[in-house]
Amino acid sequence: MTKRTQLILKSLTLACFSASVLLFFRFYSIFRPIAYEAFYKEWLAGIIVLALCFLNYFVLYPLLYEKRRFLVYVLATLLSTATGTLLELILVYPQISPFINMITNNSPQEYYVIMVILLFLRDTCFVFFFFLINLLESTYDENKDVNILLQNTNELLVARTDDKNKTLVTVRSADIAYCQQNENYAYMYLINGTKVYRNCSLKNLYELLTPSKAVRISRKTLVPYRHIESYDNRSVYVIVSDKDLPIGLEITDSYRQQALQLLKKHCSFDKNIETETRPVITTVSAAQKSSNAQQTRDTVQACDSDKNEDKQTASMVLSFISEHPDCKGSDIAEHLHVSLSTVNRILAQLKAEGLVEYVGSKKTGGYRTKTTNNEP
């Protein structure tokens, strides 16, 4: 509901309440003194009561009570209520003074004291009613603002940039394409192509994103539903804006059954998850849809031959390490658009063959080819 709609509904409610009070004061004398031969003063009694209520509603409450000036608020409310009560009695005094003996057995002084008390209690009840309305509205608005603030805060994650400065930044959870665990760090790959990380486990990151927003497809890979292009029995394909094609992320055997159930539940697009071949993946750009589909078909055919794929990927991994000494497995996986588990398997094979080695500590080191490491 927009603020304009809320204002219209609030205005209509106050107008209906005001009309009801005026009509009740006009036709029923239970809440007011009888003004003989001056019926317009019966309307004035209702107007005075409404003036006290609106004074408290629009002025005293927001200016005093909401600013924690409680004592001043109470004194101002009592003073305004007493003023309204005396004003009403002064207005009707000429009409009721000649008939006091007919109305009551009390003396005029006693009658006026009784009337002042009754009218003051009546006005206090009306003002207190509006005070409760103000209190309920303030509580509702405050809770609403807090909920919105918490919701917006939960959408933001604090992380560090993956560069030399390691700057602290805030990341919107809606901008995370996928996450991967690398040693003690959870890396978040954003849809704009940048990469940030947190010093936490992937499990902790999964709890921050909440299970309703992301799915774990392996022990080291977490994928939000928002940016999933499609999936099959083996992989999930994620859209990243700086890539021509969606990135394929492998679903491991231990996570496959649960991951496929969650993907089927939370992803709204049509998919064929029974096939054992990768589907045709298209990018968001409609202009490149046809050409990208053909490229994906070629990729599907290449993936059907496991031996050729391993050899080709191993060759690309070895070439990348040769050109980028001290790189990490996550860098290779991101550049080649393959899963980190595949890269780790190939690196293990290359290390066993004596073609590459890991140099340095776990945090600062990286992979090098043997020839690169032995150069003077």
XYZ file of C-alpha atoms in Angstrom:
376
model
C 0.000 0.000 0.000
C 1.463 3.346 -1.054
C 1.750 6.362 1.253
C -0.818 8.221 -0.815
C -3.363 5.438 -0.395
C -2.679 5.273 3.340
C -3.193 9.039 3.624
C -6.524 8.858 1.761
C -7.784 6.003 3.968
C -6.672 7.817 7.104
C -8.433 11.019 6.034
C -11.662 9.160 5.242
C -11.572 7.393 8.625
C -11.129 10.649 10.531
C -13.886 12.311 8.502
C -16.346 9.483 9.256
C -15.436 9.563 12.934
C -15.924 13.334 13.096
C -19.314 13.144 11.396
C -20.432 10.404 13.802
C -19.407 12.426 16.864
C -21.165 15.581 15.640
C -24.394 13.712 14.887
C -24.317 11.946 18.236
C -23.771 15.210 20.136
C -26.586 16.870 18.194
C -29.282 14.286 18.860
C -28.261 12.818 22.222
C -27.699 14.971 25.308
C -26.092 12.225 27.362
C -22.614 13.572 26.512
C -23.334 17.313 26.760
C -25.352 19.969 28.627
C -28.728 20.787 27.136
C -28.643 24.117 25.311
C -32.223 25.335 25.326
C -33.255 27.472 22.353
C -29.689 27.387 20.966
C -29.302 24.085 19.161
C -26.183 25.245 17.292
C -24.336 25.023 20.605
C -25.001 21.308 20.627
C -22.907 21.117 17.445
C -20.298 23.345 19.074
C -19.931 20.876 21.946
C -18.994 18.163 19.453
C -16.614 20.507 17.636
C -14.811 21.322 20.896
C -14.357 17.627 21.681
C -13.024 16.934 18.180
C -10.681 19.917 18.458
C -9.205 18.455 21.662
C -8.781 15.038 20.024
C -7.119 16.392 16.871
C -4.919 18.726 18.916
C -3.599 15.716 20.775
C -3.409 13.572 17.615
C -1.626 15.978 15.273
C 0.282 18.325 17.635
C 0.873 17.221 21.212
C 1.633 13.552 20.571
C 4.177 13.986 17.715
C 5.825 17.085 19.187
C 6.002 16.006 22.839
C 5.277 12.330 23.435
C 7.306 10.971 20.502
C 10.232 13.150 21.571
C 10.153 11.599 25.060
C 8.906 14.737 26.794
C 6.319 12.787 28.735
C 5.711 15.139 31.644
C 5.233 18.135 29.381
C 2.890 16.058 27.217
C 0.722 15.079 30.205
C 0.542 18.649 31.492
C -0.292 20.047 28.037
C -2.997 17.410 27.556
C -4.607 18.144 30.929
C -4.452 21.881 30.326
C -6.032 21.643 26.877
C -8.755 19.300 28.180
C -9.613 21.608 31.084
C -9.699 24.592 28.718
C -12.105 22.786 26.396
C -14.337 21.820 29.307
C -14.563 25.388 30.647
C -15.136 26.782 27.163
C -18.081 24.455 26.656
C -19.657 25.443 29.957
C -19.230 29.141 29.180
C -20.939 28.693 25.827
C -24.026 26.991 27.274
C -24.199 28.991 30.530
C -26.861 31.445 29.286
C -29.151 28.553 28.290
C -28.885 26.360 31.382
C -28.615 28.896 34.239
C -32.359 29.782 34.260
C -33.353 26.116 34.400
C -30.919 24.735 36.992
C -33.665 24.498 39.614
C -35.806 22.556 37.140
C -33.002 20.167 36.218
C -31.518 19.374 39.624
C -32.052 19.943 43.325
C -28.437 21.075 43.749
C -27.404 24.683 44.006
C -25.961 26.360 40.867
C -22.438 26.160 42.314
C -22.769 22.444 43.041
C -24.277 21.833 39.628
C -21.424 23.551 37.844
C -18.831 21.622 39.842
C -20.520 18.364 38.916
C -20.762 19.405 35.260
C -17.087 20.403 35.142
C -16.043 17.008 36.531
C -18.298 15.063 34.156
C -17.321 17.050 31.094
C -13.626 16.866 31.996
C -13.866 13.066 32.348
C -15.733 12.874 29.031
C -13.121 14.943 27.204
C -10.311 12.962 28.850
C -11.822 9.706 27.562
C -11.999 11.039 24.013
C -8.413 12.326 24.166
C -7.208 9.046 25.657
C -8.918 7.167 22.841
C -6.988 9.181 20.271
C -3.807 8.689 22.292
C -4.247 4.921 21.993
C -4.772 5.242 18.246
C -1.581 7.288 17.970
C 0.310 4.756 20.058
C -0.864 1.842 17.909
C 0.032 3.660 14.697
C 3.491 4.568 15.981
C 4.143 0.992 17.112
C 3.006 -0.387 13.757
C 5.118 2.083 11.763
C 8.153 1.447 13.958
C 7.858 -2.334 13.592
C 7.367 -1.936 9.863
C 10.477 0.222 9.543
C 12.494 -2.218 11.645
C 11.353 -5.165 9.520
C 12.259 -3.331 6.325
C 15.634 -2.387 7.766
C 16.328 -5.964 8.850
C 15.259 -7.270 5.486
C 17.530 -4.835 3.659
C 20.367 -5.590 6.057
C 20.018 -9.320 5.508
C 20.326 -8.681 1.770
C 23.801 -7.204 2.296
C 26.929 -9.236 2.996
C 30.255 -7.821 4.117
C 33.208 -9.187 2.150
C 36.687 -8.298 0.952
C 37.823 -7.634 -2.583
C 40.148 -10.191 -4.156
C 42.975 -7.786 -4.900
C 46.068 -6.382 -3.228
C 44.127 -3.904 -1.097
C 41.637 -6.460 0.290
C 39.102 -3.661 0.764
C 35.958 -4.260 2.814
C 32.826 -3.955 0.670
C 29.122 -4.702 0.972
C 27.621 -7.164 -1.504
C 23.953 -7.618 -2.344
C 22.975 -11.271 -2.123
C 20.982 -10.766 -5.328
C 24.254 -10.042 -7.182
C 25.953 -13.344 -6.269
C 26.102 -15.745 -9.222
C 27.745 -18.628 -7.332
C 30.040 -19.316 -4.372
C 32.947 -21.730 -3.937
C 35.026 -22.779 -0.970
C 38.789 -22.376 -1.267
C 40.647 -23.496 1.847
C 39.426 -21.229 4.699
C 37.683 -18.716 2.464
C 34.284 -18.618 0.785
C 34.621 -16.885 -2.589
C 31.588 -15.135 -4.086
C 31.552 -14.679 -7.850
C 29.289 -11.768 -8.727
C 27.190 -11.379 -11.863
C 29.321 -8.438 -13.013
C 32.405 -10.666 -13.152
C 34.109 -9.495 -9.960
C 35.126 -11.782 -7.115
C 35.030 -11.184 -3.369
C 35.517 -13.449 -0.375
C 34.721 -13.930 3.288
C 36.797 -15.654 5.935
C 34.154 -18.270 6.677
C 32.988 -21.697 5.624
C 30.558 -22.319 2.805
C 28.105 -23.628 5.399
C 28.085 -20.271 7.193
C 27.578 -18.463 3.902
C 24.715 -20.821 3.061
C 23.025 -19.915 6.361
C 23.424 -16.197 5.605
C 21.818 -16.578 2.184
C 19.137 -18.896 3.662
C 18.224 -22.276 2.086
C 15.264 -20.723 0.261
C 17.628 -18.611 -1.868
C 20.493 -20.977 -2.687
C 21.341 -24.660 -3.168
C 24.528 -26.566 -2.434
C 25.531 -28.767 -5.372
C 28.792 -29.981 -3.854
C 30.818 -29.669 -0.680
C 32.591 -26.642 -2.149
C 29.965 -25.053 -4.400
C 26.851 -23.016 -3.557
C 24.527 -21.553 -6.204
C 21.685 -19.008 -5.658
C 18.518 -19.876 -7.551
C 18.138 -16.378 -8.970
C 20.855 -16.645 -11.634
C 20.462 -20.296 -12.669
C 19.928 -20.519 -16.445
C 19.243 -24.278 -16.499
C 20.505 -27.572 -15.105
C 20.725 -31.276 -15.837
C 21.630 -34.376 -13.841
C 25.305 -33.462 -13.796
C 25.632 -29.674 -13.776
C 24.047 -26.335 -12.984
C 24.528 -23.493 -15.465
C 24.798 -19.970 -14.090
C 24.566 -16.641 -15.911
C 27.478 -14.230 -15.471
C 27.217 -10.989 -17.402
C 30.833 -10.860 -18.572
C 30.711 -14.394 -20.039
C 29.360 -15.312 -23.464
C 27.833 -18.543 -22.175
C 26.541 -19.642 -18.770
C 29.136 -21.260 -16.522
C 28.699 -24.968 -15.837
C 29.121 -26.068 -12.208
C 29.318 -29.779 -11.428
C 26.811 -31.506 -9.133
C 28.626 -34.151 -7.104
C 27.134 -37.565 -6.391
C 26.665 -37.011 -2.648
C 24.610 -33.833 -3.249
C 22.847 -34.822 -6.484
C 19.533 -36.182 -5.180
C 18.840 -33.380 -2.722
C 20.103 -30.683 -5.076
C 17.860 -31.839 -7.942
C 14.835 -31.879 -5.644
C 15.508 -28.322 -4.488
C 16.202 -27.116 -8.018
C 12.930 -28.590 -9.222
C 11.088 -26.889 -6.348
C 12.619 -23.398 -6.531
C 13.397 -22.907 -10.226
C 10.319 -21.872 -12.194
C 11.587 -22.429 -15.765
C 11.044 -25.654 -17.694
C 13.891 -28.170 -17.609
C 14.634 -31.733 -18.657
C 16.607 -33.194 -15.774
C 16.295 -36.805 -16.913
C 18.709 -36.503 -19.805
C 22.326 -37.495 -19.367
C 23.646 -34.895 -21.821
C 24.073 -31.203 -21.209
C 21.205 -29.070 -22.514
C 21.541 -26.282 -25.027
C 22.376 -23.161 -23.041
C 21.445 -19.739 -24.318
C 22.525 -16.378 -22.992
C 20.203 -13.603 -21.938
C 20.908 -11.681 -25.135
C 18.328 -12.590 -27.753
C 20.588 -11.382 -30.581
C 23.177 -14.046 -29.787
C 20.701 -16.812 -29.032
C 21.179 -18.798 -32.233
C 24.965 -18.599 -32.402
C 25.377 -19.391 -28.697
C 23.100 -22.391 -29.028
C 25.275 -23.796 -31.799
C 28.406 -23.234 -29.739
C 26.802 -25.069 -26.847
C 25.901 -28.035 -29.064
C 29.531 -28.273 -30.098
C 30.501 -28.209 -26.436
C 28.009 -30.978 -25.667
C 29.516 -33.215 -28.309
C 33.008 -32.585 -26.978
C 31.929 -33.393 -23.419
C 30.569 -36.787 -24.460
C 34.119 -38.010 -24.946
C 35.656 -38.049 -21.473
C 39.170 -38.911 -22.577
C 39.395 -36.189 -25.182
C 37.934 -33.692 -22.739
C 40.449 -34.555 -20.024
C 43.341 -34.243 -22.417
C 42.131 -30.959 -23.811
C 41.390 -29.522 -20.364
C 44.741 -30.701 -19.021
C 46.457 -28.994 -21.929
C 44.594 -25.741 -21.264
C 45.388 -25.960 -17.538
C 49.068 -26.502 -18.235
C 49.092 -23.606 -20.712
C 47.352 -21.283 -18.243
C 49.808 -22.146 -15.455
C 52.717 -21.523 -17.817
C 51.344 -18.080 -18.696
C 50.228 -17.223 -15.129
C 52.759 -18.533 -12.581
C 51.621 -18.739 -8.958
C 47.950 -19.001 -9.952
C 45.439 -20.879 -7.825
C 42.989 -23.588 -8.716
C 40.060 -21.188 -8.416
C 41.711 -18.833 -10.944
C 42.099 -21.694 -13.410
C 38.507 -22.832 -12.912
C 37.158 -19.327 -13.472
C 39.250 -18.738 -16.607
C 38.468 -22.096 -18.237
C 34.794 -22.142 -17.157
C 35.075 -25.566 -15.539
C 34.307 -26.705 -12.025
C 36.916 -26.441 -9.315
C 36.691 -30.176 -8.611
C 37.616 -30.927 -12.240
C 40.556 -28.537 -12.038
C 41.770 -30.135 -8.806
C 41.577 -33.594 -10.376
C 43.579 -32.497 -13.392
C 46.133 -30.690 -11.221
C 46.631 -33.883 -9.236
C 47.311 -35.754 -12.489
C 49.768 -33.099 -13.689
C 51.568 -33.132 -10.339
C 51.811 -36.913 -10.478
C 53.319 -36.643 -13.940
C 55.831 -34.083 -12.688
C 54.616 -31.294 -14.953
C 53.457 -28.823 -12.290
C 54.075 -28.178 -8.617
C 52.623 -25.992 -5.861
C 55.093 -23.400 -4.546
C 54.658 -21.371 -1.352
C 52.179 -21.446 1.525
C 48.513 -22.378 1.208
C 47.330 -18.762 1.366
C 49.958 -16.983 -0.728
C 51.404 -19.748 -2.922
C 50.316 -21.033 -6.298
C 50.966 -23.482 -9.112
C 53.940 -23.332 -11.459
C 55.209 -25.502 -14.245
C 58.464 -27.273 -13.524
C 60.164 -25.426 -16.376
C 58.948 -22.041 -15.076
C 60.167 -22.797 -11.561
C 63.638 -23.818 -12.726
C 64.284 -20.763 -14.832
C 66.977 -18.442 -13.425
